[in-house]
Amino acid sequence: MVTCEEITNEEEETRHALSAAYADAVAHACLRSDAPIDEPALEHETKYQWNWPKFPTTPINENKLDAFLNSVADNALSTARSILQDDSLQPRNRFAAPVGKNHAIPLSYEPDGEDMHPDFMVLPLAAFSDDEEPEVKEAYVNFTAMLLAGESKSARNAREGLIQVQRYMRGIKRAQPWLRFATGMTVGKDFVALLRGDCSGIERIELSLTDGRGCIEFIRIILGIVLADKKAFGHNPYVEIGEKDVSVDVLELRSTDTPRTVTSDSASQSAIPPTFSGSTSKLRTSCSISSDAPRADRLSATSSAGSKSRTTSAGSKRGPDDEISRGQKSKRRKRTVALRAFIPIRVHGRECIGILFTSGSIRGRGTTVYVVAAAGDGKTYFALKTSWQDVARAGDRAAVLKKLSDHKLHPNVVIPSELFKPKADDGRVDSTLGTIRALLDKEIQQLKVENRILTVTVSELRRPVAYFWSPHDFVRGLIGALLGHEYLCKIGILHRDISENNIVLPLCRDKLGDELGALIDFDMAVVGRPNMHEESPLPPVQQDAEEIFSLAEQRSSPLPSTDEPYRAQRTGTTPYMSIRVLRGEPHTHFDDIESFLYVLVLFFFSFKGPLEEQVLKSAQVQGFIQPVGEGRLPHVTAWPAMLERWASDSFDEISRRKAGDLNTVSHATFMRQFYPHILERWPSNSRGSIAPRAIGMLISKCWSMFSRQELQVTHRQFIEVLREWLTEYAIEEGKYVYPFDAN
């Protein structure tokens, strides 16, 4: 509602002003309703409720909503041309409804098989026919072409629509990871909310469609959307985009699907207050809301889960073809659709071969790794990584890179050969709060949200773990990463983010036949004491009551209550975090070594054996990029429930589960629980598959070692167990074919 004082004088200017405001509203199809108002009018006060006669309500029809939004845009554009006396003013974009109603919108790379079917979207003008009433071309209805994703809700409460549209925004970021931010919109029967999500969080503005101010702002937003260029939708000017025709198989939605349910990732709901209920009149805005953040008790974690491994924000590796429910295979039919995909062809001045890895998240580092060709021959590939680094960690990161450069190169550590920070149009370093949100330095300091700077590194290309050719190949990779970590400890660097994504395998065997892996990614590393790995084990930290209560208070609120900027108190990727780190104790090198244990265990539950030989050969030629439209790799599988909880539960619950499983008393129970899942994923009768007992023995030996030694395992002890296993089961590797050609 908006309130105006009743006119009691005869001033001509007042009459003209109100007449003009009403005329503007009529011109944009926004008419005053004569319906009675629920709230009683105050004395000497006249209240008005504004209706949109063409607005499709109860329920909101997708096609009618699409037509309504375009009619508002067309009328606003016509008025703008008249005012500016400029007939050359033309739209760049239009609203569109999904063409295929029986399947999700393709190319979202959604890892959970959830419905990704926005009610409406914004597409570039090229996606429409040249008819008098333009129709959208189905080939462009995909997440790589989408500029904005929208959700409509008939209910007054905006909460559910906001949660749903954020999933679509993450789909846009997965499909277009070069975007500096993603945009979404929720439309209800009497409100509209516009969202913009960058790596510092989500900004949101909510408008009432029942008052004059909200209606006028709504029209301005719609006009801005249809006139905006790609940069206004977050496009990175340093990334050149091309087009490619692809054919994609999509699953048809079943009649029993419930596409509007909220998934387990909506722990972020706590960060989305229902700020609009339809009964207030003033313009509602809510900025810097981190709706992509983890649960309140997990806010300190930094995630680097990636789409290459098809990892969800909860850590599961379930893909769109996985079980609808445990034990039942999907029987939904597939249909093939032809699409026009938008792909990067040049990134920061280098020819782009494709995308190797993307985290696909809204908030966080937003890491994306491209495979780029060397300028000379075009045949030598490098890994170009873009990430949004927390300004508060700039000093730690610089100190780590300097220490690495001061020491000789190590074969099991991959460090960047080049690092730079791209500049924005105003000449400043590109940052989330400074250039995207255009905040002043004083405003940035007052916000309890981290400011992030776009950082680019170039390094040697290695093979991702997902492209292992035998279990022995992975184990050798793990040994190499442990050797690299031992070297880092020797020179005084603590990695603090051990995960499957930060371990890489060699492209091929070297002249000596060595196939050891390496450790990458020093975003969360810190400089510590040299030779820290030779120090005595630390006793458990005894927290007093004040520390315990303080930690509990931090977990109970979406953001810290201090005046310091939000920053990670724990580091690492949740499923791989050590028990001590989950409990909030200081991070030591023993915690990193424990994380290597979880990498080992989860690996054998993440894959159903290696990829076929020809698939691996083809992947090597293409630089191990993720082919457009293919989604997750076919050998990726979901974690069993007993391990999936390592990602989905609270920090406290995960630490209790891991501590209980690592107890010497519970060791046998844990082995009995996991072994059936090994049999399912690595059956001994499949072609070229290692006997599941060998895998079970490896996990059992490592698990019991950590259990006996109360998690205080050294690099050499871990490596010795792995090498013994390689020797004992060397004959099993003969069942596999080495697929990679030498350089």
XYZ file of C-alpha atoms in Angstrom:
743
model
C 0.000 0.000 0.000
C 1.005 3.581 -0.526
C -0.548 6.421 1.396
C -1.341 9.912 0.070
C -2.769 12.777 2.004
C -6.222 13.792 0.809
C -6.154 17.002 -1.226
C -7.808 19.822 0.740
C -6.588 22.800 -1.246
C -7.115 23.986 -4.772
C -3.487 24.284 -5.800
C -3.288 23.626 -9.516
C 0.233 22.156 -9.343
C -0.883 19.402 -6.954
C -3.749 18.418 -9.225
C -1.462 18.275 -12.263
C 1.086 16.153 -10.391
C -1.461 13.533 -9.353
C -3.025 13.501 -12.810
C 0.347 12.936 -14.421
C 1.185 10.092 -12.030
C -2.122 8.395 -12.791
C -1.625 8.845 -16.549
C 1.810 7.217 -16.324
C 0.340 4.282 -14.440
C -2.424 3.827 -17.048
C 0.155 3.958 -19.856
C 1.925 0.982 -18.305
C -1.264 -1.046 -17.783
C -1.257 -0.359 -14.041
C -4.770 0.780 -13.060
C -6.197 1.828 -9.750
C -8.591 -0.700 -8.273
C -11.869 0.310 -6.685
C -11.872 -2.837 -4.557
C -12.289 -2.181 -0.823
C -9.117 -2.055 1.241
C -8.754 -4.470 4.154
C -6.938 -1.957 6.344
C -9.111 0.916 7.661
C -8.143 4.313 6.307
C -6.865 6.871 8.740
C -8.649 10.167 9.064
C -7.728 12.618 6.274
C -5.961 9.780 4.456
C -6.781 8.093 1.153
C -5.280 4.671 0.357
C -4.884 3.191 -3.078
C -4.239 -0.354 -4.174
C -2.758 -0.847 -7.615
C -3.649 -3.790 -9.845
C -2.264 -5.098 -13.127
C -5.291 -6.253 -15.157
C -3.169 -8.422 -17.458
C -1.215 -10.032 -14.636
C -1.819 -13.821 -14.645
C -2.660 -14.865 -11.086
C -3.882 -17.918 -9.138
C -2.105 -19.852 -10.416
C 0.451 -17.879 -12.368
C 0.587 -19.319 -15.880
C 4.116 -19.487 -17.345
C 3.171 -18.454 -20.897
C 0.856 -15.689 -19.739
C 3.492 -14.375 -17.344
C 6.032 -14.354 -20.166
C 3.598 -12.395 -22.363
C 2.807 -9.998 -19.518
C 6.465 -9.198 -18.811
C 7.163 -8.629 -22.504
C 4.104 -6.374 -22.806
C 5.346 -4.269 -19.891
C 8.769 -4.088 -21.558
C 7.289 -3.157 -24.948
C 5.068 -0.433 -23.488
C 7.912 0.969 -21.404
C 10.237 0.921 -24.402
C 7.637 2.683 -26.544
C 7.256 5.369 -23.879
C 11.033 5.753 -23.618
C 11.339 6.209 -27.393
C 8.652 8.879 -27.265
C 10.253 10.753 -24.378
C 13.750 10.543 -25.853
C 12.454 11.034 -29.398
C 14.752 8.199 -30.421
C 13.224 5.447 -32.563
C 16.583 3.630 -32.736
C 16.233 2.474 -29.126
C 15.921 -1.295 -29.517
C 15.744 -4.185 -27.029
C 18.673 -6.555 -26.648
C 16.793 -9.233 -24.724
C 13.305 -10.651 -24.182
C 11.494 -12.760 -21.627
C 10.685 -16.333 -22.610
C 8.892 -19.337 -21.152
C 10.358 -22.852 -21.415
C 9.540 -24.534 -24.714
C 9.733 -28.156 -23.548
C 7.341 -28.684 -20.652
C 8.171 -32.376 -20.215
C 11.871 -32.063 -19.445
C 14.231 -29.867 -17.465
C 16.107 -27.031 -19.151
C 19.313 -28.591 -20.565
C 22.957 -27.780 -19.812
C 22.514 -26.830 -16.173
C 24.873 -29.695 -15.203
C 22.630 -30.180 -12.178
C 24.310 -32.896 -10.080
C 21.270 -34.130 -8.188
C 18.850 -34.891 -11.000
C 16.575 -32.222 -9.565
C 14.121 -30.304 -11.653
C 15.860 -27.346 -13.255
C 12.875 -25.842 -15.011
C 12.568 -22.075 -14.471
C 9.116 -20.648 -15.068
C 10.593 -17.889 -17.202
C 13.963 -16.637 -18.339
C 15.655 -13.808 -20.189
C 17.403 -14.670 -23.461
C 19.278 -12.548 -26.019
C 17.263 -11.253 -28.961
C 19.003 -13.744 -31.276
C 17.039 -16.494 -29.511
C 13.741 -15.235 -30.996
C 12.175 -15.331 -34.443
C 11.761 -12.172 -36.514
C 7.967 -12.475 -36.535
C 5.684 -9.651 -35.472
C 5.066 -11.676 -32.322
C 8.516 -13.209 -31.745
C 8.689 -16.846 -30.716
C 11.622 -18.330 -28.855
C 13.836 -20.824 -30.683
C 14.061 -24.045 -28.703
C 17.788 -24.420 -29.422
C 18.508 -21.351 -27.276
C 16.489 -22.546 -24.290
C 19.421 -23.798 -22.251
C 21.477 -22.585 -19.313
C 24.482 -21.481 -21.391
C 22.287 -18.919 -23.206
C 20.293 -17.816 -20.159
C 20.837 -14.257 -18.913
C 18.338 -14.428 -16.047
C 16.303 -17.259 -14.515
C 12.907 -16.661 -12.974
C 10.413 -18.389 -10.714
C 6.739 -17.533 -10.172
C 4.846 -18.181 -6.961
C 1.152 -17.636 -6.359
C 1.673 -17.541 -2.592
C 2.300 -14.219 -0.878
C 5.405 -15.442 0.916
C 8.470 -14.903 -1.251
C 10.633 -17.372 0.677
C 10.058 -20.520 -1.390
C 10.444 -18.703 -4.688
C 13.693 -17.110 -3.530
C 15.147 -20.488 -2.566
C 14.089 -22.027 -5.875
C 15.487 -19.249 -8.031
C 18.853 -19.485 -6.296
C 19.139 -23.066 -7.539
C 18.596 -21.750 -11.050
C 21.238 -19.085 -10.475
C 23.694 -21.812 -9.477
C 22.733 -23.600 -12.689
C 23.649 -20.471 -14.641
C 27.004 -20.266 -12.823
C 27.736 -23.935 -13.563
C 26.924 -23.488 -17.254
C 28.617 -20.072 -17.516
C 31.365 -20.109 -14.862
C 33.047 -17.069 -16.414
C 30.196 -14.840 -15.145
C 31.153 -12.354 -12.460
C 27.671 -12.758 -10.982
C 24.350 -14.450 -11.752
C 20.892 -12.872 -11.846
C 17.475 -14.208 -10.906
C 13.919 -13.004 -10.364
C 10.922 -14.208 -8.369
C 7.422 -12.977 -9.239
C 4.418 -13.435 -6.955
C 0.824 -12.329 -7.172
C 1.657 -9.016 -5.492
C 5.448 -8.778 -5.360
C 8.591 -9.127 -7.430
C 12.107 -9.835 -6.152
C 15.310 -9.308 -8.124
C 18.479 -11.143 -7.035
C 22.123 -10.773 -8.002
C 24.652 -13.253 -6.655
C 28.408 -12.735 -6.692
C 31.154 -14.530 -4.785
C 30.537 -12.414 -1.669
C 26.877 -13.398 -1.445
C 23.483 -12.370 -2.782
C 21.897 -8.951 -3.032
C 18.129 -8.777 -3.167
C 15.472 -6.144 -3.723
C 11.779 -6.827 -3.235
C 9.029 -4.619 -4.634
C 5.317 -4.511 -3.897
C 3.139 -4.624 -7.011
C 0.222 -3.112 -5.115
C 1.607 0.390 -4.566
C 2.628 3.140 -6.916
C 6.297 3.276 -5.957
C 6.745 -0.460 -6.335
C 4.964 -0.477 -9.704
C 7.111 2.299 -11.140
C 10.321 0.642 -9.907
C 9.135 -2.653 -11.392
C 8.670 -1.008 -14.789
C 12.139 0.519 -14.595
C 13.661 -2.867 -13.788
C 11.880 -4.597 -16.679
C 12.999 -1.844 -19.047
C 16.558 -2.142 -17.783
C 16.546 -5.915 -18.299
C 15.492 -5.784 -21.945
C 17.997 -2.995 -22.737
C 20.945 -4.402 -20.774
C 24.093 -5.688 -22.467
C 25.809 -8.910 -21.413
C 28.116 -7.082 -19.050
C 25.097 -5.981 -17.012
C 24.302 -9.677 -16.557
C 27.792 -10.433 -15.257
C 29.740 -11.280 -18.407
C 33.514 -11.088 -17.983
C 34.974 -8.868 -20.745
C 38.193 -10.920 -20.663
C 36.315 -14.017 -21.851
C 35.347 -14.254 -25.519
C 32.285 -16.423 -26.151
C 31.520 -18.528 -29.208
C 28.590 -20.694 -30.236
C 28.442 -24.431 -30.821
C 25.626 -26.730 -31.941
C 25.283 -29.782 -29.704
C 22.808 -32.627 -29.255
C 21.907 -33.551 -25.694
C 19.855 -36.367 -24.194
C 17.470 -35.071 -21.542
C 15.325 -37.016 -19.113
C 11.608 -36.505 -19.420
C 9.906 -35.405 -16.240
C 7.596 -37.975 -14.724
C 4.075 -37.239 -13.585
C 5.185 -38.095 -10.054
C 8.002 -35.554 -10.069
C 7.661 -32.767 -7.536
C 9.806 -30.060 -9.085
C 9.231 -27.398 -6.456
C 10.549 -29.263 -3.435
C 13.487 -27.761 -1.624
C 16.604 -29.902 -1.463
C 18.981 -30.539 1.388
C 21.135 -27.732 0.103
C 18.537 -25.280 1.284
C 20.238 -25.028 4.601
C 20.643 -21.555 3.240
C 16.981 -20.955 4.033
C 18.032 -19.519 7.344
C 19.593 -16.634 5.463
C 16.378 -15.758 3.583
C 13.904 -14.044 5.868
C 10.369 -13.680 4.492
C 10.727 -9.919 4.194
C 7.627 -9.363 2.069
C 4.200 -10.563 3.103
C 2.063 -8.449 0.830
C 0.792 -6.129 3.532
C 3.441 -3.436 3.657
C 3.850 -0.604 1.271
C 7.402 0.584 1.419
C 10.124 -0.595 -0.918
C 11.920 -3.551 0.656
C 15.572 -4.150 -0.056
C 17.879 -6.753 1.402
C 21.546 -6.666 0.404
C 24.516 -8.986 0.791
C 22.423 -11.962 1.857
C 24.568 -15.064 1.601
C 21.865 -17.497 0.609
C 24.449 -19.763 -0.995
C 26.201 -20.162 2.350
C 26.325 -23.480 4.180
C 24.360 -24.195 7.316
C 24.830 -21.962 10.283
C 27.180 -24.433 11.926
C 29.158 -24.812 8.723
C 29.610 -21.159 7.836
C 33.324 -21.188 8.443
C 34.051 -23.799 5.804
C 35.250 -22.983 2.345
C 34.154 -25.355 -0.344
C 35.963 -26.358 -3.488
C 33.600 -29.061 -4.608
C 33.469 -29.107 -8.364
C 31.297 -30.044 -11.256
C 33.933 -32.221 -12.843
C 33.389 -34.709 -10.069
C 29.700 -33.814 -10.115
C 29.859 -32.923 -6.455
C 26.901 -31.106 -4.976
C 27.198 -28.460 -2.334
C 26.374 -31.201 0.129
C 29.245 -33.268 -1.175
C 27.312 -36.048 -2.894
C 28.404 -37.233 -6.319
C 24.967 -38.194 -7.505
C 24.249 -37.284 -11.098
C 21.087 -36.841 -13.135
C 20.986 -40.501 -14.147
C 21.395 -41.897 -10.655
C 18.783 -43.658 -8.577
C 15.457 -41.960 -8.062
C 15.428 -43.717 -4.732
C 18.021 -46.035 -3.330
C 17.904 -49.419 -5.007
C 15.712 -48.228 -7.892
C 17.041 -47.206 -11.261
C 15.445 -44.364 -13.147
C 13.001 -45.553 -15.827
C 12.326 -42.136 -17.261
C 12.615 -41.893 -20.990
C 15.222 -39.787 -22.708
C 14.789 -37.571 -25.709
C 17.444 -35.855 -27.796
C 17.296 -32.099 -28.253
C 19.428 -29.927 -30.530
C 20.886 -26.899 -28.757
C 22.923 -23.806 -29.465
C 25.492 -23.725 -26.652
C 27.622 -20.736 -25.697
C 31.215 -21.678 -24.876
C 34.450 -19.792 -24.055
C 36.868 -19.602 -26.998
C 39.411 -17.145 -25.577
C 40.146 -16.504 -21.897
C 42.367 -13.621 -20.833
C 43.965 -13.473 -24.262
C 44.604 -17.228 -24.597
C 42.924 -19.760 -26.840
C 40.529 -21.786 -24.710
C 40.252 -25.525 -25.359
C 37.511 -26.018 -22.778
C 36.639 -26.097 -19.085
C 38.537 -28.510 -16.876
C 36.831 -27.755 -13.557
C 34.270 -25.402 -12.072
C 32.941 -25.154 -8.543
C 29.601 -23.865 -9.793
C 28.853 -22.018 -6.570
C 27.551 -18.503 -6.094
C 29.353 -17.564 -2.908
C 32.961 -18.516 -2.229
C 36.050 -18.599 -4.403
C 34.064 -19.560 -7.505
C 37.058 -21.450 -8.870
C 37.077 -22.285 -12.575
C 39.954 -23.955 -14.409
C 40.233 -23.629 -18.187
C 42.516 -25.587 -20.469
C 44.306 -23.065 -22.686
C 46.768 -23.514 -25.530
C 50.279 -22.098 -25.564
C 50.677 -19.089 -27.828
C 53.513 -20.674 -29.815
C 52.422 -24.028 -31.159
C 48.832 -24.236 -29.920
C 49.444 -27.862 -28.953
C 50.905 -27.437 -25.482
C 48.178 -27.081 -22.894
C 48.177 -25.199 -19.612
C 45.682 -24.841 -16.780
C 44.363 -21.285 -16.374
C 42.551 -20.844 -13.092
C 40.251 -17.970 -12.171
C 39.096 -17.523 -8.583
C 37.767 -14.798 -6.332
C 40.156 -14.575 -3.413
C 39.256 -13.131 -0.027
C 41.069 -9.809 0.455
C 41.623 -10.704 4.111
C 43.808 -13.654 3.028
C 45.917 -11.728 0.520
C 48.887 -11.511 2.892
C 48.880 -15.243 3.688
C 48.609 -16.162 0.036
C 51.435 -13.855 -1.015
C 53.682 -15.209 1.745
C 53.033 -18.802 0.638
C 53.785 -18.088 -3.017
C 56.968 -16.224 -2.086
C 58.208 -19.111 0.041
C 57.482 -21.527 -2.797
C 59.423 -19.343 -5.226
C 62.344 -19.102 -2.817
C 62.799 -22.893 -2.883
C 63.539 -25.204 -5.745
C 60.706 -26.857 -7.631
C 59.455 -30.181 -6.330
C 58.114 -32.846 -8.741
C 55.091 -33.505 -6.515
C 54.022 -29.890 -6.099
C 52.487 -27.834 -8.928
C 52.865 -24.094 -8.402
C 51.637 -21.285 -10.690
C 54.049 -20.026 -13.328
C 52.048 -16.822 -13.742
C 49.711 -14.798 -11.512
C 47.821 -11.581 -12.251
C 44.720 -9.649 -11.172
C 42.560 -8.319 -14.030
C 41.474 -4.695 -13.934
C 37.900 -3.457 -14.204
C 36.796 -0.643 -16.529
C 37.615 1.985 -13.915
C 41.215 0.745 -13.672
C 40.770 -0.821 -10.253
C 41.341 -4.470 -9.476
C 38.099 -6.354 -10.137
C 36.416 -7.050 -6.783
C 32.976 -8.126 -5.623
C 32.283 -5.204 -3.298
C 34.358 -2.507 -4.993
C 33.578 -2.932 -8.709
C 30.536 -5.228 -8.915
C 28.570 -3.598 -6.090
C 30.308 -0.225 -6.479
C 30.653 0.335 -2.729
C 32.932 2.929 -1.231
C 35.893 1.826 0.878
C 34.140 3.009 4.042
C 31.034 1.001 3.160
C 33.127 -2.098 2.445
C 34.765 -1.881 5.855
C 31.373 -1.676 7.556
C 29.967 -4.765 5.817
C 30.356 -8.089 7.619
C 30.945 -9.820 4.308
C 34.268 -10.714 2.718
C 35.456 -8.643 -0.232
C 36.863 -10.845 -3.001
C 39.289 -10.023 -5.804
C 39.416 -11.815 -9.148
C 42.770 -13.603 -9.434
C 44.163 -15.537 -12.400
C 46.957 -18.112 -12.307
C 48.540 -20.213 -15.042
C 50.221 -23.532 -14.275
C 51.245 -26.835 -15.772
C 48.353 -29.059 -16.820
C 47.993 -32.382 -15.002
C 45.404 -35.164 -15.144
C 42.379 -34.960 -12.787
C 41.865 -37.932 -10.473
C 38.597 -38.858 -12.233
C 40.666 -39.977 -15.257
C 42.530 -42.719 -13.393
C 43.191 -45.826 -15.495
C 43.542 -48.308 -12.620
C 43.197 -48.269 -8.812
C 46.994 -48.511 -8.650
C 47.197 -45.343 -10.739
C 45.195 -43.482 -8.106
C 47.214 -44.941 -5.196
C 50.468 -43.821 -6.841
C 48.892 -40.391 -7.277
C 48.074 -40.324 -3.575
C 51.663 -41.266 -2.710
C 52.963 -38.407 -4.845
C 50.596 -35.941 -3.179
C 51.756 -37.120 0.255
C 55.392 -36.626 -0.803
C 54.491 -33.144 -2.012
C 52.765 -32.371 1.272
C 55.786 -33.628 3.216
C 57.985 -31.253 1.214
C 55.649 -28.336 1.980
C 55.836 -29.112 5.689
C 59.629 -29.250 5.443
C 59.860 -25.721 4.012
C 57.187 -24.411 6.384
C 53.886 -24.397 4.432
C 50.626 -25.893 5.698
C 48.210 -26.678 2.827
C 44.901 -26.856 4.786
C 42.676 -27.912 1.858
C 43.385 -31.552 1.033
C 40.662 -32.999 -1.201
C 40.257 -35.114 -4.303
C 40.096 -31.963 -6.448
C 43.507 -30.796 -5.204
C 45.343 -33.990 -6.116
C 46.376 -34.493 -9.740
C 47.886 -37.368 -11.671
C 50.636 -37.224 -14.333
C 49.600 -36.818 -17.955
C 51.661 -39.888 -18.832
C 54.604 -41.932 -17.576
C 57.967 -40.226 -17.546
C 61.147 -41.801 -18.940
C 61.703 -43.655 -15.672
C 58.155 -44.957 -15.612
C 57.227 -42.775 -12.666
C 53.502 -42.103 -12.252
C 53.359 -40.320 -8.909
C 50.788 -37.610 -8.422
C 51.125 -34.049 -7.165
C 49.446 -31.500 -4.910
C 47.917 -28.274 -6.254
C 45.971 -25.210 -5.062
C 47.478 -23.055 -2.304
C 44.505 -20.726 -1.858
C 44.005 -21.715 1.779
C 47.663 -22.432 2.658
C 49.579 -20.558 5.343
C 53.240 -20.180 6.242
C 54.247 -22.060 9.371
C 57.336 -23.463 11.023
C 59.840 -25.369 8.848
C 60.038 -29.124 9.485
C 56.675 -29.041 11.237
C 56.131 -32.672 10.234
C 58.963 -33.724 12.563
C 57.356 -32.213 15.641
C 55.687 -34.299 18.325
C 51.960 -34.892 18.044
C 49.809 -32.224 19.657
C 47.459 -33.233 22.491
C 43.748 -32.528 22.000
C 42.816 -28.934 22.727
C 40.901 -28.589 25.984
C 38.322 -25.849 25.528
C 36.997 -24.052 28.554
C 33.330 -23.204 28.951
C 33.735 -19.660 27.605
C 35.323 -20.914 24.356
C 32.625 -23.549 23.891
C 29.818 -21.024 24.420
C 31.503 -18.542 22.056
C 31.790 -21.155 19.312
C 28.141 -22.151 19.765
C 27.058 -18.518 19.429
C 28.983 -18.174 16.157
C 27.196 -21.226 14.776
C 23.739 -19.958 15.695
C 23.765 -16.882 13.470
C 24.099 -16.552 9.669
C 27.015 -14.137 10.047
C 29.420 -13.373 12.891
C 28.222 -10.689 15.284
C 31.605 -9.001 15.464
C 32.648 -5.966 13.486
C 35.275 -7.971 11.601
C 34.584 -8.997 7.984
C 33.203 -12.490 7.547
C 36.016 -14.976 6.965
C 36.635 -18.694 7.280
C 37.466 -20.015 10.732
C 37.844 -23.542 9.384
C 39.378 -24.406 6.070
C 38.975 -27.340 3.755
C 36.261 -29.166 1.871
C 33.726 -30.531 4.329
C 33.778 -34.308 3.588
C 37.588 -34.340 3.839
C 37.930 -32.281 7.015
C 39.723 -33.863 9.958
C 37.963 -34.495 13.232
C 40.016 -31.835 15.019
C 39.254 -29.173 12.405
C 35.548 -30.043 12.492
C 35.671 -29.448 16.244
C 37.247 -26.047 15.754
C 40.715 -26.994 17.006
C 43.893 -25.512 15.448
C 44.803 -26.910 12.034
C 48.057 -28.915 11.979
C 49.834 -31.072 9.414
C 48.323 -34.153 11.097
C 44.895 -32.836 10.085
C 46.012 -32.637 6.455
C 47.310 -36.211 6.599
C 43.986 -37.337 8.058
C 42.273 -35.611 5.120
C 44.348 -37.799 2.778
C 42.732 -40.811 4.488
C 39.264 -39.512 3.611
C 40.384 -38.881 0.017
C 41.431 -42.545 -0.180
C 38.205 -43.868 1.324
C 35.805 -41.676 -0.640
C 37.590 -42.355 -3.940
C 36.516 -45.996 -3.998
C 32.906 -45.018 -3.290
C 32.884 -42.254 -5.916
C 33.585 -44.312 -9.032
C 32.464 -47.577 -10.582
C 35.881 -48.500 -11.917
C 37.865 -46.510 -14.487
C 36.570 -45.127 -17.767
C 36.874 -47.181 -20.936
C 40.266 -47.137 -22.640
C 39.063 -45.214 -25.695
C 37.320 -42.615 -23.533
C 40.565 -42.012 -21.646
C 42.537 -41.721 -24.892
C 40.076 -39.166 -26.238
C 40.137 -37.235 -22.965
C 43.928 -36.934 -23.130
C 43.761 -35.471 -26.644
C 41.172 -32.894 -25.509
C 43.107 -31.902 -22.398
C 40.670 -33.674 -20.036
C 38.077 -30.949 -20.510
C 34.412 -31.385 -19.742
C 32.680 -31.771 -23.147
C 29.725 -29.441 -23.597
C 26.443 -31.160 -22.903
C 27.792 -34.427 -21.543
C 27.274 -33.650 -17.858
C 28.913 -35.890 -15.315
C 31.306 -38.670 -16.263
C 29.604 -42.069 -16.665
C 31.620 -43.849 -13.976
C 30.752 -41.395 -11.197
C 28.355 -42.771 -8.603
C 26.650 -41.620 -5.419
C 28.179 -42.067 -1.998
C 26.386 -44.495 0.295
C 24.327 -42.881 3.044
C 26.902 -43.768 5.701
C 29.478 -41.569 3.961
C 27.192 -38.976 2.420
C 26.518 -37.762 5.951
C 30.147 -36.618 6.054
C 29.005 -33.854 3.740
C 25.400 -33.167 4.717
C 25.442 -33.233 8.524
C 26.580 -30.462 10.861
C 30.250 -30.110 11.759
C 29.581 -31.503 15.225
C 27.694 -34.515 13.891
C 30.314 -35.268 11.202
C 33.108 -35.144 13.781
C 31.168 -37.511 16.049
C 30.515 -39.935 13.192
C 34.133 -39.976 12.070
C 35.420 -40.308 15.633
C 33.025 -43.174 16.260
C 34.000 -44.997 13.053
C 37.713 -44.531 13.773
C 37.381 -45.965 17.260
C 39.215 -49.291 17.547
C 36.069 -50.858 19.003
C 33.961 -49.764 16.007
C 36.524 -50.713 13.368
C 35.017 -54.124 12.547
C 31.508 -52.667 12.363
C 32.646 -49.974 9.943
C 34.342 -52.566 7.723
C 31.188 -54.692 7.592
C 29.119 -51.649 6.662
C 31.252 -50.364 3.797
C 32.310 -53.645 2.170
C 28.944 -54.394 0.454
C 29.216 -51.021 -1.270
C 32.696 -51.923 -2.527
C 31.323 -55.187 -3.924
C 28.600 -53.232 -5.703
C 30.950 -50.689 -7.263
C 33.997 -52.862 -7.983
C 32.640 -56.359 -8.736
C 35.369 -58.933 -9.304
C 33.611 -60.450 -12.293
C 33.552 -57.254 -14.363
C 36.037 -56.895 -17.178
C 39.340 -55.465 -16.032
C 38.187 -54.791 -12.488
C 40.401 -55.347 -9.471
C 39.141 -57.807 -6.866
C 37.041 -55.922 -4.296
C 38.857 -57.690 -1.479
C 42.098 -55.960 -2.446
C 40.361 -52.577 -2.193
C 38.750 -53.561 1.077
C 42.117 -54.576 2.501
C 43.657 -51.244 1.502
C 40.926 -49.233 3.202
C 40.993 -51.503 6.253
C 44.779 -51.258 6.739
C 44.828 -47.476 6.430
C 41.716 -47.018 8.582
C 43.035 -49.241 11.362
C 46.422 -47.462 11.293
C 44.767 -44.096 11.958
C 42.572 -45.715 14.592
C 45.462 -47.335 16.479
C 47.612 -44.208 16.410
C 44.768 -41.883 17.398
C 44.987 -40.007 14.074
C 48.671 -39.118 14.585
C 50.030 -40.727 11.391
C 53.169 -39.489 9.657
C 53.716 -39.124 5.931
C 56.176 -42.008 5.849
C 53.857 -44.367 7.729
C 50.995 -43.663 5.339
C 53.210 -43.974 2.261
C 54.663 -47.262 3.508
C 51.198 -48.855 3.771
C 50.313 -47.652 0.271
C 53.558 -48.967 -1.240
C 53.115 -52.339 0.469
C 49.658 -52.612 -1.068
C 50.989 -51.761 -4.546
C 53.575 -54.541 -4.201
C 51.150 -57.112 -2.821
C 48.553 -56.558 -5.539
C 50.843 -55.651 -8.425
C 49.567 -58.569 -10.502
C 46.043 -57.127 -10.410
C 47.126 -54.107 -12.429
C 47.747 -56.380 -15.389
C 43.979 -56.555 -15.846
C 43.997 -52.939 -16.961
C 45.315 -51.363 -20.166
C 47.488 -48.256 -19.954
C 45.757 -45.810 -22.336
C 47.903 -42.685 -22.499
C 50.441 -41.779 -25.163
C 53.782 -40.256 -24.217
C 54.283 -36.581 -24.966
